[in-house]
Amino acid sequence: MVSKIEMLKVITKSKLVAAVKKKRKKVSVSWNKEKLAEQLSFDELRKIYASEKANVKPTKKKKVVKKVAKKKVTGKKPTKKKKVVKKVAKKKVKRRK
Protein backbone atom coordinates (compact mmCIF):
# COMPACT_ATOMS: atom_id res chain seq x y z
CA MET A 1 0.00 0.00 0.00
CA VAL A 2 1.25 3.43 -0.90
CA SER A 3 1.57 6.11 1.74
CA LYS A 4 -0.12 9.49 1.47
CA ILE A 5 3.23 11.25 1.03
CA GLU A 6 4.21 9.05 -1.91
CA MET A 7 0.81 9.63 -3.50
CA LEU A 8 1.25 13.39 -3.27
CA LYS A 9 4.56 13.14 -5.12
CA VAL A 10 2.80 11.64 -8.15
CA ILE A 11 -0.41 13.70 -8.08
CA THR A 12 -0.18 17.14 -9.64
CA LYS A 13 -1.36 20.19 -7.76
CA SER A 14 -3.90 21.08 -10.43
CA LYS A 15 -5.56 17.65 -10.06
CA LEU A 16 -5.83 18.15 -6.30
CA VAL A 17 -7.38 21.59 -6.73
CA ALA A 18 -9.90 20.24 -9.24
CA ALA A 19 -10.86 17.35 -6.95
CA VAL A 20 -11.40 19.61 -3.95
CA LYS A 21 -13.47 22.05 -6.01
CA LYS A 22 -15.71 19.14 -7.08
CA LYS A 23 -16.52 18.71 -3.38
CA ARG A 24 -17.65 22.37 -3.41
CA LYS A 25 -15.09 23.44 -0.88
CA LYS A 26 -13.36 26.80 -1.09
CA VAL A 27 -9.74 26.38 -2.03
CA SER A 28 -6.91 28.79 -2.62
CA VAL A 29 -4.50 27.93 -5.43
CA SER A 30 -1.62 29.14 -3.28
CA TRP A 31 -2.10 26.26 -0.83
CA ASN A 32 0.51 23.52 -0.86
CA LYS A 33 -0.29 19.91 -1.78
CA GLU A 34 -0.49 18.72 1.84
CA LYS A 35 -3.10 21.30 2.77
CA LEU A 36 -5.13 20.47 -0.34
CA ALA A 37 -4.92 16.74 0.44
CA GLU A 38 -6.35 17.35 3.94
CA GLN A 39 -9.60 18.46 2.29
CA LEU A 40 -10.00 15.06 0.57
CA SER A 41 -10.58 11.59 2.01
CA PHE A 42 -7.97 8.85 1.61
CA ASP A 43 -10.20 6.94 -0.84
CA GLU A 44 -10.50 10.00 -3.08
CA LEU A 45 -6.74 10.45 -3.00
CA ARG A 46 -6.27 6.80 -4.02
CA LYS A 47 -8.61 7.27 -7.01
CA ILE A 48 -6.67 10.31 -8.20
CA TYR A 49 -3.37 8.50 -7.62
CA ALA A 50 -4.50 5.47 -9.65
CA SER A 51 -5.55 7.64 -12.61
CA GLU A 52 -2.33 9.67 -12.45
CA LYS A 53 -0.15 6.57 -12.18
CA ALA A 54 -1.80 5.09 -15.28
CA ASN A 55 -1.10 8.29 -17.24
CA VAL A 56 2.53 8.67 -16.18
CA LYS A 57 4.92 7.28 -18.75
CA PRO A 58 8.30 6.01 -17.62
CA THR A 59 11.04 8.42 -18.53
CA LYS A 60 13.62 7.18 -20.96
CA LYS A 61 17.19 8.29 -20.95
CA LYS A 62 18.17 10.02 -24.12
CA LYS A 63 21.04 8.51 -25.99
CA VAL A 64 24.05 10.74 -26.07
CA VAL A 65 25.06 11.22 -29.65
CA LYS A 66 28.60 12.36 -30.18
CA LYS A 67 28.84 14.74 -33.05
CA VAL A 68 31.85 14.15 -35.22
CA ALA A 69 33.44 17.34 -36.41
CA LYS A 70 33.75 17.17 -40.14
CA LYS A 71 36.74 18.70 -41.77
CA LYS A 72 35.95 21.42 -44.20
CA VAL A 73 36.57 20.12 -47.67
CA THR A 74 38.08 22.62 -50.02
CA GLY A 75 38.70 22.02 -53.66
CA LYS A 76 42.28 21.57 -54.67
CA LYS A 77 43.77 24.47 -56.53
CA PRO A 78 44.58 23.62 -60.11
CA THR A 79 48.28 23.13 -60.64
CA LYS A 80 50.03 25.66 -62.79
CA LYS A 81 51.20 24.16 -66.03
CA LYS A 82 54.83 24.65 -66.65
CA LYS A 83 55.65 26.21 -69.95
CA VAL A 84 57.66 23.79 -71.98
CA VAL A 85 60.49 25.53 -73.76
CA LYS A 86 61.66 23.59 -76.72
CA LYS A 87 65.35 23.61 -77.13
CA VAL A 88 66.25 23.94 -80.75
CA ALA A 89 69.61 22.56 -81.73
CA LYS A 90 71.69 25.08 -83.57
CA LYS A 91 72.49 24.02 -87.04
CA LYS A 92 76.02 24.28 -88.11
CA VAL A 93 76.15 26.19 -91.30
CA LYS A 94 78.86 25.11 -93.67
CA ARG A 95 80.58 27.95 -95.38
CA ARG A 96 81.73 27.65 -98.88
CA LYS A 97 85.23 28.45 -99.58
PDB file of C-alpha atoms in Angstrom, residues 44-79:
ATOM      1  CA  GLU A  44     -10.495   9.999  -3.079  1.00  0.00           C
ATOM      2  CA  LEU A  45      -6.738  10.446  -3.002  1.00  0.00           C
ATOM      3  CA  ARG A  46      -6.274   6.802  -4.020  1.00  0.00           C
ATOM      4  CA  LYS A  47      -8.606   7.267  -7.008  1.00  0.00           C
ATOM      5  CA  ILE A  48      -6.669  10.309  -8.196  1.00  0.00           C
ATOM      6  CA  TYR A  49      -3.374   8.504  -7.617  1.00  0.00           C
ATOM      7  CA  ALA A  50      -4.499   5.468  -9.651  1.00  0.00           C
ATOM      8  CA  SER A  51      -5.546   7.638 -12.606  1.00  0.00           C
ATOM      9  CA  GLU A  52      -2.330   9.674 -12.452  1.00  0.00           C
ATOM     10  CA  LYS A  53      -0.147   6.570 -12.177  1.00  0.00           C
ATOM     11  CA  ALA A  54      -1.796   5.091 -15.279  1.00  0.00           C
ATOM     12  CA  ASN A  55      -1.099   8.295 -17.241  1.00  0.00           C
ATOM     13  CA  VAL A  56       2.528   8.666 -16.181  1.00  0.00           C
ATOM     14  CA  LYS A  57       4.920   7.279 -18.754  1.00  0.00           C
ATOM     15  CA  PRO A  58       8.304   6.006 -17.623  1.00  0.00           C
ATOM     16  CA  THR A  59      11.045   8.417 -18.528  1.00  0.00           C
ATOM     17  CA  LYS A  60      13.622   7.183 -20.964  1.00  0.00           C
ATOM     18  CA  LYS A  61      17.189   8.291 -20.951  1.00  0.00           C
ATOM     19  CA  LYS A  62      18.167  10.019 -24.117  1.00  0.00           C
ATOM     20  CA  LYS A  63      21.039   8.507 -25.987  1.00  0.00           C
ATOM     21  CA  VAL A  64      24.053  10.739 -26.074  1.00  0.00           C
ATOM     22  CA  VAL A  65      25.060  11.216 -29.653  1.00  0.00           C
ATOM     23  CA  LYS A  66      28.602  12.360 -30.176  1.00  0.00           C
ATOM     24  CA  LYS A  67      28.840  14.740 -33.053  1.00  0.00           C
ATOM     25  CA  VAL A  68      31.853  14.148 -35.216  1.00  0.00           C
ATOM     26  CA  ALA A  69      33.443  17.340 -36.407  1.00  0.00           C
ATOM     27  CA  LYS A  70      33.749  17.169 -40.137  1.00  0.00           C
ATOM     28  CA  LYS A  71      36.744  18.698 -41.768  1.00  0.00           C
ATOM     29  CA  LYS A  72      35.949  21.416 -44.202  1.00  0.00           C
ATOM     30  CA  VAL A  73      36.567  20.119 -47.672  1.00  0.00           C
ATOM     31  CA  THR A  74      38.077  22.623 -50.022  1.00  0.00           C
ATOM     32  CA  GLY A  75      38.700  22.024 -53.657  1.00  0.00           C
ATOM     33  CA  LYS A  76      42.277  21.569 -54.669  1.00  0.00           C
ATOM     34  CA  LYS A  77      43.775  24.467 -56.532  1.00  0.00           C
ATOM     35  CA  PRO A  78      44.582  23.624 -60.114  1.00  0.00           C
ATOM     36  CA  THR A  79      48.283  23.131 -60.638  1.00  0.00           C
TER      37      THR A  79
END
